[in-house]
Amino acid sequence: MARGYSRREEQTRRWMYIISALLIAVVIVFIYKPHPFGREKAVATSTDTGGPVKSKTILPAVEPGTEPNLLKFAQTTAETNPWAAELISEAASYIEARPARIIDARERLNETLPLPMSEQQRAFVKERLSELADKWLFSRTIFPQDRLTGSYKVKPGELLSTIGKQFKVPYEILMEINKIDRPEALRAGDTIKVINGPFHARVYRSTFTMDLYLQNTFVRSFPVGLGKPGMETPTGLWAVKEGGKMVQPTWTDPISGKTYESEDPDYPLGSRWIGLEGLKGDTVGRTGFAIHGTKDPNEIGIAGSQGCIRLHNGNAILVYNLLVPKDSLVEIVE
């Protein structure tokens, strides 16, 4: 009797293990199924006023010609999405852990963005991701498990600009996060934090917002000004133009013919100019479009430019310090 009962008990346990394993497999597949990313290729004169560093080896930047993935958001729903809420709750537990699991929280929150969810949920996720970016991106701290940042030992004769090109980010952001006062201060043997770029942007015409990504990881949003009726900012795919990044360049208004210098009190382009080159959609063959600052904050959040994308001056400087020619994509959608 005892032996028969033991066999039945063993068979029951075996079936329980099998069922548990199947359930776990189903959950893993559901959680980690690929998101619907878009695959677009990137490449891009003027129309408009319009903690301590920890040692870690980082993978080399993406090879030229590789098409990066940009997150595609699902529709906004009237109701909150319970599955998104669960992922958000899980991310919150990572943030509250001691020590905080910053990268795990970032990855989990970024996973929620392509899901259908309420406007409030999406705004909450973006806000939390922006706050996390101050910890893992815009600081000297390197988290050992982070695939997007790492440490780099400077070789003799290397310049900060060449290191930036290697990792597809501007040298300005490397200066900022490493607290380097001037590029010439870099010395052989120094260990610096690097970022595995490139950065990309997506602009939403319907909401006058720009979302910034490092590869396909959301970093933060900015309000923008866009083209006025009859001179709308073209939808489609752009890239930062080779030689198109300038600090307060001379600009001639194509409508009035007036030329503006940076010292003019009515200079309209603000702090930075990032020229764009059209690649796909309505952008192809279009010239003179750019991302730039503005002298008037009231121009943000409205359709009033000659087609260019306007940013507050501080945001224009940050975006200038993140986007690189040819490799950084700028997608304009409704």
GROMACS .gro file of C-alpha atoms in nm:
model
  334
    1MET     CA    1   0.000   0.000   0.000
    2ALA     CA    2   0.275   0.241   0.096
    3ARG     CA    3   0.463   0.172  -0.229
    4GLY     CA    4   0.153   0.231  -0.448
    5TYR     CA    5   0.078   0.557  -0.274
    6SER     CA    6   0.438   0.670  -0.323
    7ARG     CA    7   0.420   0.602  -0.699
    8ARG     CA    8   0.096   0.795  -0.733
    9GLU     CA    9   0.244   1.081  -0.537
   10GLU     CA   10   0.554   1.079  -0.758
   11GLN     CA   11   0.342   1.083  -1.074
   12THR     CA   12   0.135   1.372  -0.938
   13ARG     CA   13   0.447   1.571  -0.860
   14ARG     CA   14   0.587   1.498  -1.207
   15TRP     CA   15   0.271   1.626  -1.375
   16MET     CA   16   0.274   1.937  -1.153
   17TYR     CA   17   0.635   2.009  -1.258
   18ILE     CA   18   0.547   1.966  -1.626
   19ILE     CA   19   0.242   2.193  -1.604
   20SER     CA   20   0.440   2.456  -1.409
   21ALA     CA   21   0.718   2.452  -1.666
   22LEU     CA   22   0.469   2.496  -1.951
   23LEU     CA   23   0.302   2.788  -1.774
   24ILE     CA   24   0.637   2.956  -1.712
   25ALA     CA   25   0.733   2.911  -2.079
   26VAL     CA   26   0.405   3.068  -2.194
   27VAL     CA   27   0.453   3.365  -1.962
   28ILE     CA   28   0.812   3.420  -2.081
   29VAL     CA   29   0.710   3.409  -2.446
   30PHE     CA   30   0.427   3.655  -2.380
   31ILE     CA   31   0.644   3.899  -2.188
   32TYR     CA   32   0.941   3.892  -2.424
   33LYS     CA   33   0.767   3.869  -2.759
   34PRO     CA   34   0.914   4.117  -3.010
   35HIS     CA   35   0.763   4.464  -3.017
   36PRO     CA   36   0.638   4.607  -3.346
   37PHE     CA   37   0.943   4.820  -3.424
   38GLY     CA   38   0.970   5.012  -3.749
   39ARG     CA   39   1.286   4.965  -3.950
   40GLU     CA   40   1.389   5.278  -4.136
   41LYS     CA   41   1.723   5.389  -4.277
   42ALA     CA   42   1.883   5.720  -4.196
   43VAL     CA   43   2.111   5.974  -4.372
   44ALA     CA   44   1.972   6.419  -4.420
   45THR     CA   45   2.003   7.487  -4.584
   46SER     CA   46   1.747   7.693  -4.442
   47THR     CA   47   1.377   7.777  -4.468
   48ASP     CA   48   1.287   7.884  -4.127
   49THR     CA   49   1.299   8.098  -3.823
   50GLY     CA   50   1.121   7.836  -3.830
   51GLY     CA   51   2.807   5.730  -0.882
   52PRO     CA   52   3.175   5.640  -0.956
   53VAL     CA   53   3.274   5.502  -1.291
   54LYS     CA   54   3.304   5.124  -1.284
   55SER     CA   55   3.518   4.933  -1.529
   56LYS     CA   56   3.317   4.766  -1.804
   57THR     CA   57   3.371   4.670  -2.166
   58ILE     CA   58   3.113   4.809  -2.406
   59LEU     CA   59   3.019   4.662  -2.742
   60PRO     CA   60   3.127   4.873  -3.041
   61ALA     CA   61   2.876   5.112  -3.193
   62VAL     CA   62   2.642   4.990  -3.467
   63GLU     CA   63   2.815   4.960  -3.802
   64PRO     CA   64   2.736   5.221  -4.071
   65GLY     CA   65   2.445   5.122  -4.290
   66THR     CA   66   2.266   4.926  -4.018
   67GLU     CA   67   1.902   5.028  -3.997
   68PRO     CA   68   1.811   5.116  -3.637
   69ASN     CA   69   1.474   5.030  -3.486
   70LEU     CA   70   1.247   5.307  -3.358
   71LEU     CA   71   0.971   5.226  -3.113
   72LYS     CA   72   0.621   5.240  -3.261
   73PHE     CA   73   0.351   5.319  -3.011
   74ALA     CA   74   0.015   5.141  -3.012
   75GLN     CA   75  -0.302   5.346  -2.996
   76THR     CA   76  -0.402   5.542  -2.689
   77THR     CA   77  -0.702   5.389  -2.512
   78ALA     CA   78  -0.968   5.539  -2.291
   79GLU     CA   79  -0.917   5.269  -2.029
   80THR     CA   80  -0.597   5.185  -1.846
   81ASN     CA   81  -0.421   4.872  -1.971
   82PRO     CA   82  -0.393   4.615  -1.685
   83TRP     CA   83  -0.091   4.449  -1.847
   84ALA     CA   84   0.088   4.785  -1.880
   85ALA     CA   85  -0.007   4.864  -1.520
   86GLU     CA   86   0.153   4.539  -1.409
   87LEU     CA   87   0.478   4.619  -1.592
   88ILE     CA   88   0.478   4.971  -1.446
   89SER     CA   89   0.429   4.825  -1.097
   90GLU     CA   90   0.716   4.584  -1.154
   91ALA     CA   91   0.941   4.871  -1.266
   92ALA     CA   92   0.845   5.066  -0.954
   93SER     CA   93   0.955   4.773  -0.737
   94TYR     CA   94   1.295   4.778  -0.912
   95ILE     CA   95   1.332   5.151  -0.844
   96GLU     CA   96   1.241   5.107  -0.477
   97ALA     CA   97   1.476   4.809  -0.429
   98ARG     CA   98   1.790   4.855  -0.219
   99PRO     CA   99   2.009   4.898  -0.412
  100ALA     CA  100   1.785   5.034  -0.685
  101ARG     CA  101   1.776   4.828  -1.005
  102ILE     CA  102   1.784   5.127  -1.240
  103ILE     CA  103   1.856   4.941  -1.565
  104ASP     CA  104   1.594   4.672  -1.496
  105ALA     CA  105   1.339   4.948  -1.430
  106ARG     CA  106   1.436   5.129  -1.751
  107GLU     CA  107   1.404   4.814  -1.961
  108ARG     CA  108   1.067   4.721  -1.813
  109LEU     CA  109   0.923   5.072  -1.861
  110ASN     CA  110   1.057   5.091  -2.217
  111GLU     CA  111   0.880   4.759  -2.290
  112THR     CA  112   0.546   4.917  -2.205
  113LEU     CA  113   0.565   5.200  -2.459
  114PRO     CA  114   0.458   4.998  -2.768
  115LEU     CA  115   0.155   4.863  -2.577
  116PRO     CA  116  -0.191   5.016  -2.607
  117MET     CA  117  -0.249   5.220  -2.291
  118SER     CA  118  -0.423   5.528  -2.159
  119GLU     CA  119  -0.281   5.874  -2.212
  120GLN     CA  120  -0.217   5.900  -1.838
  121GLN     CA  121  -0.024   5.572  -1.834
  122ARG     CA  122   0.194   5.672  -2.128
  123ALA     CA  123   0.268   6.013  -1.977
  124PHE     CA  124   0.361   5.846  -1.648
  125VAL     CA  125   0.595   5.598  -1.820
  126LYS     CA  126   0.771   5.874  -2.016
  127GLU     CA  127   0.812   6.084  -1.703
  128ARG     CA  128   0.966   5.794  -1.508
  129LEU     CA  129   1.199   5.710  -1.798
  130SER     CA  130   1.311   6.074  -1.815
  131GLU     CA  131   1.391   6.068  -1.444
  132LEU     CA  132   1.586   5.743  -1.482
  133ALA     CA  133   1.787   5.892  -1.772
  134ASP     CA  134   1.933   6.145  -1.530
  135LYS     CA  135   2.081   5.850  -1.338
  136TRP     CA  136   2.203   5.610  -1.608
  137LEU     CA  137   2.271   5.851  -1.897
  138PHE     CA  138   2.330   6.211  -1.791
  139SER     CA  139   2.574   6.131  -1.509
  140ARG     CA  140   2.917   5.972  -1.465
  141THR     CA  141   2.766   5.661  -1.308
  142ILE     CA  142   2.800   5.341  -1.508
  143PHE     CA  143   2.578   5.049  -1.423
  144PRO     CA  144   2.762   4.722  -1.495
  145GLN     CA  145   2.469   4.552  -1.672
  146ASP     CA  146   2.391   4.852  -1.898
  147ARG     CA  147   2.424   4.778  -2.271
  148LEU     CA  148   2.396   5.148  -2.363
  149THR     CA  149   2.686   5.293  -2.164
  150GLY     CA  150   3.028   5.177  -2.055
  151SER     CA  151   3.382   5.283  -1.970
  152TYR     CA  152   3.665   5.355  -2.212
  153LYS     CA  153   4.038   5.396  -2.151
  154VAL     CA  154   4.185   5.674  -2.364
  155LYS     CA  155   4.473   5.569  -2.588
  156PRO     CA  156   4.777   5.790  -2.664
  157GLY     CA  157   4.699   6.046  -2.932
  158GLU     CA  158   4.320   5.997  -2.917
  159LEU     CA  159   4.091   6.298  -2.931
  160LEU     CA  160   3.750   6.326  -2.766
  161SER     CA  161   3.600   6.388  -3.112
  162THR     CA  162   3.737   6.060  -3.251
  163ILE     CA  163   3.608   5.868  -2.951
  164GLY     CA  164   3.267   6.026  -3.005
  165LYS     CA  165   3.268   5.919  -3.371
  166GLN     CA  166   3.361   5.565  -3.271
  167PHE     CA  167   3.052   5.541  -3.049
  168LYS     CA  168   2.828   5.755  -3.276
  169VAL     CA  169   2.768   6.037  -3.030
  170PRO     CA  170   2.890   6.401  -3.034
  171TYR     CA  171   3.197   6.477  -2.826
  172GLU     CA  172   2.997   6.749  -2.646
  173ILE     CA  173   2.786   6.495  -2.455
  174LEU     CA  174   3.102   6.306  -2.353
  175MET     CA  175   3.241   6.631  -2.217
  176GLU     CA  176   2.921   6.696  -2.026
  177ILE     CA  177   2.879   6.358  -1.857
  178ASN     CA  178   3.251   6.328  -1.774
  179LYS     CA  179   3.281   6.687  -1.645
  180ILE     CA  180   3.556   6.768  -1.896
  181ASP     CA  181   3.599   7.146  -1.926
  182ARG     CA  182   3.759   7.140  -2.272
  183PRO     CA  183   3.845   6.865  -2.521
  184GLU     CA  184   4.219   6.934  -2.487
  185ALA     CA  185   4.203   6.832  -2.121
  186LEU     CA  186   4.162   6.466  -2.219
  187ARG     CA  187   4.475   6.264  -2.139
  188ALA     CA  188   4.600   5.921  -2.244
  189GLY     CA  189   4.520   5.668  -1.974
  190ASP     CA  190   4.206   5.848  -1.856
  191THR     CA  191   3.899   5.626  -1.812
  192ILE     CA  192   3.581   5.798  -1.927
  193LYS     CA  193   3.217   5.706  -1.956
  194VAL     CA  194   3.099   5.650  -2.313
  195ILE     CA  195   2.754   5.615  -2.469
  196ASN     CA  196   2.676   5.354  -2.732
  197GLY     CA  197   2.484   5.564  -2.985
  198PRO     CA  198   2.335   5.689  -3.201
  199PHE     CA  199   2.046   5.897  -3.068
  200HIS     CA  200   1.727   5.940  -3.275
  201ALA     CA  201   1.416   6.159  -3.255
  202ARG     CA  202   1.050   6.129  -3.346
  203VAL     CA  203   0.829   6.438  -3.381
  204TYR     CA  204   0.451   6.418  -3.343
  205ARG     CA  205   0.271   6.692  -3.538
  206SER     CA  206  -0.059   6.632  -3.357
  207THR     CA  207   0.086   6.697  -3.010
  208PHE     CA  208   0.380   6.928  -3.091
  209THR     CA  209   0.624   6.700  -2.912
  210MET     CA  210   0.963   6.548  -2.989
  211ASP     CA  211   1.060   6.214  -2.833
  212LEU     CA  212   1.430   6.145  -2.802
  213TYR     CA  213   1.574   5.791  -2.806
  214LEU     CA  214   1.914   5.633  -2.751
  215GLN     CA  215   1.898   5.355  -3.009
  216ASN     CA  216   1.542   5.233  -2.930
  217THR     CA  217   1.534   5.332  -2.562
  218PHE     CA  218   1.321   5.636  -2.475
  219VAL     CA  219   1.513   5.920  -2.307
  220ARG     CA  220   1.276   6.219  -2.283
  221SER     CA  221   1.025   6.445  -2.458
  222PHE     CA  222   1.041   6.810  -2.559
  223PRO     CA  223   0.770   7.054  -2.673
  224VAL     CA  224   0.828   7.188  -3.025
  225GLY     CA  225   0.698   7.446  -3.269
  226LEU     CA  226   0.617   7.332  -3.623
  227GLY     CA  227   0.528   7.461  -3.970
  228LYS     CA  228   0.227   7.686  -4.016
  229PRO     CA  229  -0.063   7.605  -4.252
  230GLY     CA  230   0.062   7.598  -4.608
  231MET     CA  231   0.420   7.544  -4.487
  232GLU     CA  232   0.367   7.232  -4.277
  233THR     CA  233   0.665   7.036  -4.147
  234PRO     CA  234   0.684   6.740  -4.391
  235THR     CA  235   0.615   6.393  -4.254
  236GLY     CA  236   0.859   6.115  -4.326
  237LEU     CA  237   1.214   6.026  -4.241
  238TRP     CA  238   1.504   6.269  -4.213
  239ALA     CA  239   1.865   6.237  -4.101
  240VAL     CA  240   2.098   6.495  -3.958
  241LYS     CA  241   2.277   6.644  -4.254
  242GLU     CA  242   2.654   6.607  -4.292
  243GLY     CA  243   2.798   6.948  -4.199
  244GLY     CA  244   2.451   7.063  -4.094
  245LYS     CA  245   2.520   7.124  -3.724
  246MET     CA  246   2.598   7.490  -3.657
  247VAL     CA  247   2.603   7.736  -3.367
  248GLN     CA  248   2.397   8.046  -3.453
  249PRO     CA  249   2.475   8.056  -3.825
  250THR     CA  250   2.406   8.352  -4.052
  251TRP     CA  251   2.059   8.304  -4.199
  252THR     CA  252   1.868   8.465  -4.485
  253ASP     CA  253   1.488   8.459  -4.471
  254PRO     CA  254   1.377   8.308  -4.805
  255ILE     CA  255   1.053   8.506  -4.794
  256SER     CA  256   1.171   8.856  -4.699
  257GLY     CA  257   1.529   8.820  -4.823
  258LYS     CA  258   1.658   8.973  -4.499
  259THR     CA  259   1.989   8.833  -4.366
  260TYR     CA  260   2.031   8.782  -3.991
  261GLU     CA  261   2.356   8.763  -3.795
  262SER     CA  262   2.375   8.600  -3.452
  263GLU     CA  263   2.435   8.935  -3.280
  264ASP     CA  264   2.120   9.092  -3.427
  265PRO     CA  265   1.860   9.159  -3.157
  266ASP     CA  266   1.590   8.998  -3.372
  267TYR     CA  267   1.802   8.695  -3.472
  268PRO     CA  268   1.536   8.422  -3.503
  269LEU     CA  269   1.727   8.090  -3.489
  270GLY     CA  270   1.815   8.075  -3.121
  271SER     CA  271   2.108   7.879  -2.982
  272ARG     CA  272   2.164   7.598  -3.233
  273TRP     CA  273   2.090   7.482  -3.590
  274ILE     CA  274   2.069   7.113  -3.690
  275GLY     CA  275   2.020   7.080  -4.065
  276LEU     CA  276   1.816   6.787  -4.198
  277GLU     CA  277   1.828   6.579  -4.516
  278GLY     CA  278   1.516   6.400  -4.646
  279LEU     CA  279   1.524   6.024  -4.688
  280LYS     CA  280   1.171   5.888  -4.711
  281GLY     CA  281   0.811   6.002  -4.742
  282ASP     CA  282   0.733   6.369  -4.805
  283THR     CA  283   1.085   6.467  -4.698
  284VAL     CA  284   1.253   6.341  -5.015
  285GLY     CA  285   1.391   6.626  -5.224
  286ARG     CA  286   1.301   6.888  -4.963
  287THR     CA  287   1.575   7.129  -4.859
  288GLY     CA  288   1.625   7.401  -4.600
  289PHE     CA  289   1.465   7.219  -4.307
  290ALA     CA  290   1.623   7.202  -3.963
  291ILE     CA  291   1.581   7.168  -3.589
  292HIS     CA  292   1.676   7.493  -3.417
  293GLY     CA  293   1.619   7.719  -3.119
  294THR     CA  294   1.406   8.031  -3.102
  295LYS     CA  295   1.422   8.379  -2.958
  296ASP     CA  296   1.055   8.365  -2.860
  297PRO     CA  297   0.932   8.090  -2.622
  298ASN     CA  298   0.576   8.160  -2.738
  299GLU     CA  299   0.667   7.998  -3.072
  300ILE     CA  300   0.681   7.656  -2.902
  301GLY     CA  301   0.366   7.444  -2.908
  302ILE     CA  302   0.215   7.614  -3.213
  303ALA     CA  303   0.219   7.586  -3.592
  304GLY     CA  304   0.399   7.909  -3.682
  305SER     CA  305   0.731   7.831  -3.848
  306GLN     CA  306   0.820   7.805  -4.216
  307GLY     CA  307   0.848   7.428  -4.174
  308CYS     CA  308   1.138   7.387  -3.935
  309ILE     CA  309   1.120   7.228  -3.589
  310ARG     CA  310   1.164   7.484  -3.313
  311LEU     CA  311   1.286   7.404  -2.963
  312HIS     CA  312   1.341   7.608  -2.649
  313ASN     CA  313   1.706   7.718  -2.659
  314GLY     CA  314   1.817   7.496  -2.370
  315ASN     CA  315   1.655   7.193  -2.533
  316ALA     CA  316   1.809   7.285  -2.868
  317ILE     CA  317   2.155   7.275  -2.709
  318LEU     CA  318   2.087   6.934  -2.553
  319VAL     CA  319   1.955   6.786  -2.879
  320TYR     CA  320   2.254   6.936  -3.065
  321ASN     CA  321   2.484   6.760  -2.817
  322LEU     CA  322   2.316   6.423  -2.882
  323LEU     CA  323   2.241   6.393  -3.254
  324VAL     CA  324   2.516   6.305  -3.503
  325PRO     CA  325   2.530   6.365  -3.881
  326LYS     CA  326   2.415   6.079  -4.106
  327ASP     CA  327   2.352   5.826  -3.828
  328SER     CA  328   2.084   6.008  -3.627
  329LEU     CA  329   1.731   5.976  -3.764
  330VAL     CA  330   1.451   6.228  -3.721
  331GLU     CA  331   1.106   6.089  -3.805
  332ILE     CA  332   0.805   6.320  -3.843
  333VAL     CA  333   0.463   6.159  -3.790
  334GLU     CA  334   0.111   6.287  -3.736
   0.00000   0.00000   0.00000
